[in-house]
CSV table of C-alpha atoms and ligand atoms in Angstrom, one decimal:
chain,number,residue,atom,x,y,z
A,1,MET,CA,-16.7,-9.0,31.2
A,2,LEU,CA,-15.8,-11.7,28.7
A,3,SER,CA,-16.8,-15.3,29.3
A,4,SER,CA,-13.9,-16.7,27.2
A,5,THR,CA,-10.2,-16.3,27.3
A,6,THR,CA,-9.8,-16.6,23.5
A,7,ARG,CA,-7.9,-13.7,22.1
A,8,ALA,CA,-8.1,-12.4,18.5
A,9,PHE,CA,-6.3,-9.9,16.3
A,10,GLY,CA,-7.5,-8.5,12.9
A,11,SER,CA,-6.3,-5.9,10.4
A,12,PRO,CA,-6.4,-5.0,6.7
A,13,LEU,CA,-4.4,-7.3,4.5
A,14,ARG,CA,-1.8,-4.6,3.7
A,15,TYR,CA,-1.1,-0.9,4.6
A,16,VAL,CA,1.0,1.3,2.3
A,17,GLN,CA,1.8,5.0,3.2
A,18,GLY,CA,4.1,7.4,1.4
A,19,PRO,CA,4.4,10.5,-0.8
A,20,GLY,CA,2.9,10.1,-4.3
A,21,GLU,CA,1.4,6.7,-3.7
A,22,PHE,CA,-2.0,7.7,-5.2
A,23,SER,CA,-0.4,8.0,-8.6
A,24,ARG,CA,0.8,4.4,-8.2
A,25,LEU,CA,-2.7,3.1,-7.8
A,26,PRO,CA,-2.6,1.3,-11.2
A,27,GLN,CA,0.2,-0.9,-9.8
A,28,TYR,CA,-1.9,-1.9,-6.9
A,29,THR,CA,-5.1,-2.6,-8.9
A,30,ALA,CA,-3.3,-4.5,-11.8
A,31,PRO,CA,-3.2,-7.9,-10.1
A,32,TYR,CA,-7.0,-7.9,-9.7
A,33,GLY,CA,-8.1,-6.6,-13.1
A,34,LYS,CA,-10.3,-3.6,-14.0
A,35,ALA,CA,-10.7,-1.0,-11.2
A,36,CYS,CA,-13.9,0.8,-10.2
A,37,VAL,CA,-12.8,4.0,-8.3
A,38,LEU,CA,-15.4,5.8,-6.2
A,39,ILE,CA,-14.1,9.4,-5.6
A,40,ASP,CA,-15.4,12.0,-3.2
A,41,GLY,CA,-17.4,14.7,-5.0
A,42,PHE,CA,-15.3,17.6,-3.8
A,43,LEU,CA,-12.0,16.0,-4.9
A,44,TYR,CA,-13.3,14.4,-8.1
A,45,PRO,CA,-12.1,16.9,-10.7
A,46,GLU,CA,-8.5,16.9,-9.4
A,47,LEU,CA,-8.1,13.2,-8.5
A,48,ASN,CA,-9.9,11.9,-11.6
A,49,ALA,CA,-7.5,13.9,-13.7
A,50,ARG,CA,-4.6,12.4,-11.8
A,51,LEU,CA,-6.0,8.9,-12.3
A,52,GLU,CA,-6.4,9.4,-16.1
A,53,LYS,CA,-2.7,10.3,-16.2
A,54,ALA,CA,-1.7,7.5,-14.0
A,55,TYR,CA,-3.6,4.8,-15.9
A,56,ASP,CA,-2.3,6.3,-19.1
A,57,GLY,CA,-4.9,4.8,-21.4
A,58,GLY,CA,-5.3,1.6,-19.2
A,59,GLU,CA,-8.9,0.7,-18.4
A,60,PHE,CA,-10.5,1.9,-15.2
A,61,THR,CA,-13.9,3.4,-14.3
A,62,SER,CA,-14.3,6.4,-12.0
A,63,ILE,CA,-17.5,7.1,-10.2
A,64,LYS,CA,-18.3,10.4,-8.5
A,65,PHE,CA,-19.7,10.0,-5.0
A,66,GLN,CA,-23.1,11.8,-4.6
A,67,GLY,CA,-22.4,12.6,-0.9
A,68,GLU,CA,-24.5,10.2,1.2
A,69,CYS,CA,-23.7,6.7,2.4
A,70,CYS,CA,-27.2,5.2,1.9
A,71,ASP,CA,-28.6,2.1,0.4
A,72,GLU,CA,-29.8,4.0,-2.7
A,73,GLU,CA,-26.3,5.3,-3.4
A,74,ILE,CA,-24.8,1.8,-2.8
A,75,GLY,CA,-27.3,0.4,-5.3
A,76,ARG,CA,-26.5,3.1,-7.9
A,77,ILE,CA,-22.8,2.6,-7.6
A,78,GLY,CA,-23.1,-1.2,-7.6
A,79,ALA,CA,-25.1,-1.1,-10.9
A,80,ILE,CA,-22.3,0.9,-12.5
A,81,ALA,CA,-19.6,-1.4,-11.2
A,82,ARG,CA,-21.4,-4.5,-12.6
A,83,GLU,CA,-22.0,-2.9,-15.9
A,84,GLN,CA,-18.4,-2.0,-16.2
A,85,ASN,CA,-17.2,-5.5,-15.2
A,86,GLY,CA,-15.1,-4.1,-12.3
A,87,CYS,CA,-12.8,-6.6,-10.6
A,88,VAL,CA,-11.5,-4.4,-7.7
A,89,PHE,CA,-13.3,-1.6,-5.9
A,90,VAL,CA,-11.4,1.5,-4.8
A,91,GLY,CA,-12.8,4.2,-2.4
A,92,VAL,CA,-11.0,7.6,-2.4
A,93,GLY,CA,-12.0,10.4,0.0
A,94,GLY,CA,-13.4,11.1,3.4
A,95,GLY,CA,-15.4,9.0,5.9
A,96,LYS,CA,-18.7,8.7,4.0
A,97,THR,CA,-17.0,7.9,0.6
A,98,LEU,CA,-14.9,5.2,2.3
A,99,ASP,CA,-17.8,3.7,4.2
A,100,THR,CA,-19.8,3.6,0.9
A,101,ALA,CA,-16.9,1.8,-0.8
A,102,LYS,CA,-16.7,-0.7,2.0
A,103,LEU,CA,-20.4,-1.5,1.7
A,104,CYS,CA,-20.3,-1.6,-2.2
A,105,ALA,CA,-17.3,-4.0,-2.2
A,106,ASP,CA,-19.0,-6.1,0.4
A,107,ALA,CA,-22.3,-6.4,-1.5
A,108,MET,CA,-20.4,-7.4,-4.7
A,109,ASN,CA,-17.8,-9.6,-2.9
A,110,MET,CA,-15.1,-7.5,-4.6
A,111,PRO,CA,-11.5,-6.9,-3.3
A,112,LEU,CA,-11.3,-3.4,-1.7
A,113,ILE,CA,-8.7,-0.7,-1.7
A,114,ILE,CA,-9.3,2.2,0.7
A,115,VAL,CA,-7.5,5.6,0.0
A,116,PRO,CA,-8.2,8.2,2.7
A,117,SER,CA,-7.9,11.9,1.7
A,118,SER,CA,-7.3,13.0,5.3
A,119,ALA,CA,-6.0,11.6,8.6
A,120,SER,CA,-9.1,12.7,10.4
A,121,THR,CA,-10.3,9.3,11.9
A,122,ASP,CA,-9.1,5.8,12.3
A,123,ALA,CA,-12.0,4.4,10.2
A,124,PRO,CA,-10.0,3.5,7.1
A,125,VAL,CA,-8.6,0.4,8.7
A,126,SER,CA,-11.9,-0.8,10.3
A,127,GLU,CA,-14.5,-3.0,8.7
A,128,ILE,CA,-17.3,-0.9,10.2
A,129,ALA,CA,-19.4,1.5,8.1
A,130,VAL,CA,-22.0,4.0,9.2
A,131,ILE,CA,-25.1,4.1,7.1
A,132,TYR,CA,-27.6,7.0,6.7
A,133,THR,CA,-31.0,7.7,4.9
A,134,PRO,CA,-30.7,9.6,1.6
A,135,ASP,CA,-31.5,12.8,3.7
A,136,GLY,CA,-28.5,12.2,6.0
A,137,GLU,CA,-30.3,10.8,9.0
A,138,TYR,CA,-28.2,8.3,11.0
A,139,ILE,CA,-29.4,4.7,10.8
A,140,GLY,CA,-26.6,2.8,12.4
A,141,SER,CA,-23.3,1.0,11.8
A,142,ARG,CA,-22.8,-2.1,9.7
A,143,LYS,CA,-20.0,-4.5,9.8
A,144,VAL,CA,-18.8,-5.8,6.5
A,145,LYS,CA,-17.5,-9.4,6.0
A,146,LYS,CA,-13.8,-8.6,5.7
A,147,ASN,CA,-11.3,-5.8,6.2
A,148,ALA,CA,-9.7,-4.0,3.2
A,149,ASP,CA,-7.2,-5.8,0.9
A,150,LEU,CA,-5.2,-2.6,0.9
A,151,VAL,CA,-5.2,0.7,2.8
A,152,LEU,CA,-3.2,3.1,0.6
A,153,VAL,CA,-2.3,6.5,2.1
A,154,ASP,CA,-0.7,9.2,0.0
A,155,SER,CA,1.1,11.4,2.6
A,156,GLU,CA,1.3,14.3,0.1
A,157,ILE,CA,-2.5,14.4,-0.1
A,158,ILE,CA,-2.7,14.3,3.7
A,159,ALA,CA,-0.1,17.1,4.0
A,160,LYS,CA,-2.4,19.4,2.0
A,161,SER,CA,-5.6,18.3,3.8
A,162,PRO,CA,-7.4,20.8,6.2
A,163,ARG,CA,-5.7,21.4,9.5
A,164,ARG,CA,-8.9,20.9,11.4
A,165,LEU,CA,-9.3,17.4,10.1
A,166,PHE,CA,-5.8,16.4,11.0
A,167,ILE,CA,-6.2,17.8,14.6
A,168,ALA,CA,-9.5,15.9,14.9
A,169,GLY,CA,-7.6,12.7,13.8
A,170,MET,CA,-5.1,13.3,16.7
A,171,GLY,CA,-8.1,13.6,19.1
A,172,ASP,CA,-9.4,10.2,17.9
A,173,ALA,CA,-5.9,8.7,18.2
A,174,LEU,CA,-5.2,10.2,21.6
A,175,ALA,CA,-8.2,8.2,23.0
A,176,THR,CA,-7.0,4.8,21.8
A,177,TRP,CA,-4.4,4.0,24.5
A,178,LEU,CA,-6.6,5.4,27.4
A,179,GLU,CA,-9.5,3.4,26.2
A,180,ALA,CA,-7.4,0.2,25.7
A,181,GLN,CA,-6.3,0.4,29.3
A,182,ALA,CA,-9.9,0.8,30.5
A,183,VAL,CA,-10.9,-2.2,28.5
A,184,ASP,CA,-7.9,-4.2,29.8
A,185,GLY,CA,-9.0,-3.4,33.3
A,186,SER,CA,-12.6,-4.6,32.8
A,187,ASP,CA,-11.7,-7.5,30.4
A,188,SER,CA,-14.2,-6.3,27.8
A,189,PRO,CA,-14.4,-7.5,24.2
A,190,ASN,CA,-12.6,-6.0,21.2
A,191,TYR,CA,-14.2,-5.4,17.7
A,192,ILE,CA,-12.8,-8.5,16.0
A,193,GLY,CA,-15.6,-10.8,14.8
A,194,ALA,CA,-18.1,-11.2,17.6
A,195,GLY,CA,-15.7,-9.7,20.2
A,196,TYR,CA,-12.7,-11.4,21.8
A,197,ARG,CA,-10.1,-10.7,24.4
A,198,ARG,CA,-7.4,-8.3,23.2
A,199,SER,CA,-4.0,-9.7,22.1
A,200,LYS,CA,-0.6,-8.3,23.3
A,201,ALA,CA,-0.2,-7.1,19.8
A,202,GLY,CA,-3.3,-5.0,20.0
A,203,MET,CA,-2.2,-3.4,23.3
A,204,ALA,CA,1.3,-2.7,22.0
A,205,ILE,CA,-0.1,-1.0,18.9
A,206,ALA,CA,-2.6,1.2,21.0
A,207,ARG,CA,0.4,2.3,23.1
A,208,ALA,CA,2.5,3.1,20.1
A,209,SER,CA,-0.1,5.6,18.8
A,210,TRP,CA,0.0,7.4,22.1
A,211,ASP,CA,3.8,7.7,22.2
A,212,ILE,CA,4.0,9.0,18.6
A,213,LEU,CA,1.4,11.8,19.3
A,214,PHE,CA,3.4,13.2,22.2
A,215,ALA,CA,6.8,12.8,20.4
A,216,ASP,CA,5.7,14.1,16.9
A,217,GLY,CA,2.3,15.7,17.2
A,218,LEU,CA,3.4,19.4,17.3
A,219,ASN,CA,6.0,19.0,14.6
A,220,ALA,CA,3.6,17.1,12.4
A,221,LEU,CA,1.0,19.9,12.7
A,222,ALA,CA,3.7,22.4,11.8
A,223,ALA,CA,4.6,20.4,8.7
A,224,LEU,CA,0.9,20.1,7.7
A,225,GLU,CA,0.5,23.9,8.0
A,226,LEU,CA,3.3,24.3,5.5
A,227,GLY,CA,1.9,21.5,3.3
A,228,VAL,CA,5.1,19.5,3.4
A,229,VAL,CA,5.8,15.9,4.2
A,230,THR,CA,8.3,15.4,7.1
A,231,GLU,CA,9.1,12.2,9.1
A,232,ALA,CA,7.1,13.6,12.0
A,233,LEU,CA,4.1,14.1,9.7
A,234,GLU,CA,4.5,10.5,8.3
A,235,ASN,CA,4.6,9.2,11.9
A,236,VAL,CA,1.4,11.0,13.0
A,237,ILE,CA,-0.4,10.0,9.8
A,238,GLU,CA,0.4,6.4,10.7
A,239,ALA,CA,-0.6,7.0,14.4
A,240,ASN,CA,-4.0,8.6,13.4
A,241,THR,CA,-4.8,6.0,10.7
A,242,LEU,CA,-3.1,2.6,11.2
A,243,LEU,CA,-2.1,2.5,14.9
A,244,SER,CA,-5.2,4.2,16.3
A,245,GLY,CA,-7.4,2.0,14.0
A,246,LEU,CA,-5.8,-1.3,14.8
A,247,GLY,CA,-5.6,-0.2,18.4
A,248,PHE,CA,-9.3,0.4,18.8
A,249,LEU,CA,-10.4,-2.6,16.7
A,250,ASN,CA,-8.2,-5.0,18.6
A,251,THR,CA,-8.6,-3.6,22.2
A,252,GLY,CA,-12.0,-1.9,22.4
A,253,LEU,CA,-13.5,1.5,23.3
A,254,ALA,CA,-14.6,3.1,26.6
A,255,THR,CA,-15.6,6.4,28.0
A,256,ALA,CA,-14.0,8.8,25.5
A,257,HIS,CA,-16.1,7.3,22.7
A,258,GLY,CA,-19.1,6.8,25.0
A,259,ILE,CA,-19.2,10.5,25.7
A,260,HIS,CA,-18.9,11.1,21.9
A,261,SER,CA,-22.1,9.2,21.4
A,262,GLY,CA,-23.7,10.9,24.4
A,263,LEU,CA,-22.9,14.3,22.9
A,264,THR,CA,-24.8,13.5,19.7
A,265,ALA,CA,-28.0,13.8,21.8
A,266,LEU,CA,-27.6,17.5,21.3
A,267,PRO,CA,-28.1,18.8,17.7
A,268,GLU,CA,-25.6,21.6,18.2
A,269,THR,CA,-22.8,19.1,18.4
A,270,HIS,CA,-23.6,17.5,15.0
A,271,LYS,CA,-21.4,20.0,13.1
A,272,TYR,CA,-18.3,19.0,15.1
A,273,LEU,CA,-16.0,16.3,13.9
A,274,HIS,CA,-15.8,12.8,15.4
A,275,GLY,CA,-12.4,13.3,16.8
A,276,GLU,CA,-13.4,16.7,18.3
A,277,LYS,CA,-16.2,15.1,20.3
A,278,VAL,CA,-13.9,12.2,21.3
A,279,ALA,CA,-11.4,14.9,22.6
A,280,PHE,CA,-13.9,16.2,25.1
A,281,GLY,CA,-14.7,12.6,25.9
A,282,ILE,CA,-11.0,12.1,26.8
A,283,VAL,CA,-11.2,14.8,29.4
A,284,CYS,CA,-14.3,13.2,30.9
A,285,GLN,CA,-12.6,9.8,31.0
A,286,LEU,CA,-9.6,11.3,32.8
A,287,VAL,CA,-12.0,12.7,35.4
A,288,LEU,CA,-14.1,9.6,35.7
A,289,GLU,CA,-11.0,7.4,36.2
A,290,ASN,CA,-9.4,10.0,38.5
A,291,SER,CA,-6.2,9.6,36.5
A,292,ASP,CA,-2.8,10.4,37.8
A,293,ALA,CA,-2.0,14.1,37.9
A,294,SER,CA,1.0,13.6,35.6
A,295,VAL,CA,-1.2,11.9,32.9
A,296,VAL,CA,-3.9,14.6,33.2
A,297,ASP,CA,-1.2,17.3,32.8
A,298,LYS,CA,0.4,15.6,29.9
A,299,VAL,CA,-2.9,15.0,28.0
A,300,MET,CA,-4.4,18.4,28.8
A,301,ASN,CA,-1.3,20.4,27.8
A,302,PHE,CA,-1.0,18.5,24.6
A,303,MET,CA,-4.7,19.1,23.7
A,304,ALA,CA,-4.4,22.8,24.5
A,305,ALA,CA,-1.3,23.1,22.4
A,306,ILE,CA,-2.8,21.6,19.2
A,307,GLY,CA,-6.2,23.2,19.8
A,308,LEU,CA,-8.5,20.2,20.4
A,309,PRO,CA,-11.9,20.9,22.1
A,310,MET,CA,-11.6,20.6,25.9
A,311,THR,CA,-14.8,22.2,27.1
A,312,LEU,CA,-18.5,22.0,26.4
A,313,ALA,CA,-18.4,25.6,24.9
A,314,ASP,CA,-15.7,24.3,22.5
A,315,LEU,CA,-18.4,22.0,21.1
A,316,GLY,CA,-21.1,24.8,21.0
A,317,VAL,CA,-22.9,23.3,24.1
A,318,GLU,CA,-24.2,25.6,26.8
A,319,ALA,CA,-23.4,24.0,30.2
A,320,THR,CA,-27.0,23.9,31.6
A,321,PRO,CA,-28.2,21.0,33.9
A,322,GLU,CA,-30.7,20.0,31.2
A,323,LYS,CA,-28.1,19.7,28.5
A,324,ILE,CA,-25.5,17.9,30.7
A,325,THR,CA,-28.3,15.5,31.8
A,326,ALA,CA,-29.1,14.7,28.2
A,327,ILE,CA,-25.5,13.9,27.4
A,328,ALA,CA,-25.0,11.9,30.6
A,329,GLU,CA,-28.1,9.8,30.1
A,330,LYS,CA,-27.4,9.0,26.5
A,331,THR,CA,-23.8,8.1,27.5
A,332,ALA,CA,-24.9,5.9,30.4
A,333,ASN,CA,-27.5,4.2,28.2
A,334,GLY,CA,-24.8,3.2,25.7
A,335,PRO,CA,-22.4,0.3,26.2
A,336,LEU,CA,-19.0,2.0,26.0
A,337,VAL,CA,-18.8,3.8,29.3
A,338,HIS,CA,-19.6,0.4,31.0
A,339,GLN,CA,-16.3,-1.0,29.6
A,340,GLU,CA,-14.5,1.0,32.5
A,341,PRO,CA,-13.3,-1.3,35.3
A,342,PHE,CA,-15.7,0.1,37.8
A,343,LEU,CA,-19.4,0.9,38.2
A,344,VAL,CA,-20.6,3.8,36.0
A,345,ASN,CA,-24.1,5.4,36.1
A,346,SER,CA,-25.6,8.6,34.7
A,347,GLU,CA,-25.0,10.5,38.0
A,348,ARG,CA,-21.3,9.7,37.8
A,349,VAL,CA,-21.2,10.7,34.1
A,350,TYR,CA,-23.0,13.9,34.9
A,351,ALA,CA,-20.4,14.8,37.6
A,352,ALA,CA,-17.5,13.8,35.3
A,353,ILE,CA,-18.8,16.1,32.4
A,354,LEU,CA,-19.2,19.1,34.8
A,355,ALA,CA,-15.8,18.6,36.3
A,356,ALA,CA,-14.2,17.9,32.9
A,357,ASP,CA,-15.6,21.2,31.6
A,358,ALA,CA,-14.0,23.1,34.5
A,359,LEU,CA,-10.7,21.2,34.0
A,360,GLY,CA,-10.7,22.1,30.3
A,361,LYS,CA,-11.4,25.8,31.1
A,362,LYS,CA,-8.5,25.8,33.6
A,363,TYR,CA,-6.0,24.3,31.1
A,364,LYS,CA,-7.2,26.6,28.3
A,365,ALA,CA,-6.7,29.7,30.5
A,366,LYS,CA,-3.2,28.4,31.5
A,367,ALA,CA,-2.3,27.9,27.8
A,368,ALA,CA,-3.5,31.4,26.9
A,369,THR,CA,-1.4,33.0,29.6
A,370,ASN,CA,1.7,31.0,28.5
A,371,LYS,CA,1.4,32.3,24.9
B,401,ZN,ZN1,-13.0,7.0,16.9
């Protein structure tokens, strides 16, 4: 529980989302001067060609990301940016590219523009980056001094991104309001600076991401499958990216993300996406909190309809006592599950995981017979 009643709210300076916005990048970088653009390796050929057209002879430097967010890569990119006299740093791509961009801009005290290539997590709007060794071993997360100057989302790029990434983003966003309510109940700190009490704005934003998912989630997924931008898709891109991001930063996290961290104790879960592990964490949180049947029904039916993981088997985990104990202990040893408004220990987490797995199976069976 917090020892102060001071409340705080934080966010990127600006957020812009719409079709074709990537091609307007020169307009956004012009006020700062020469841009250094770090681009995801997989997307480099296509997006670099688009940038060359967009800058139309104007000066910019593009840097191909080598694939790992580590100190060595940050050093390599920083040397290029300095040599090129870059004035604004732009990161284009997935989580690791964007985290590397955050750390590079921070190290060089440069303005930062973040351009996500999918709506798979809410990380683009946070000032937190996850760092690894050059071999991809997790080291920890680092907070940079300030949030991005601009988060620029091209909804046409998102509309053509892989379906699995978009669904995972909805899993991450679906947790936001549930966790915000838990944090509100226990009066735990948010992620602004050293951690403050949440503002009314933070709570309202967390709630908005929830409402949008249920109103537009299925239609947004249908649009993404066709590769087209509709109003429903725009709404869910905003929910997954801006609302979920501002929601979690400004309110805090609880069991759903705590279980996510607990699941990482098992190597077989490493190939699953952040939002996929959070999704099973949501089921565990519903059980742990003994949520109202109407809420459970609403969440579980939605998860089954969009195909989010709801059981241990969905994450490649065999439901043995040893494996569940490993997840429960890592979860209970972490801080997030203790942001619930009641006592939580590893025994209660163990029970919640087992019951959540059964609940997930039940709803999956129900969804299969309704098809
Ligand atoms: Zn998350």
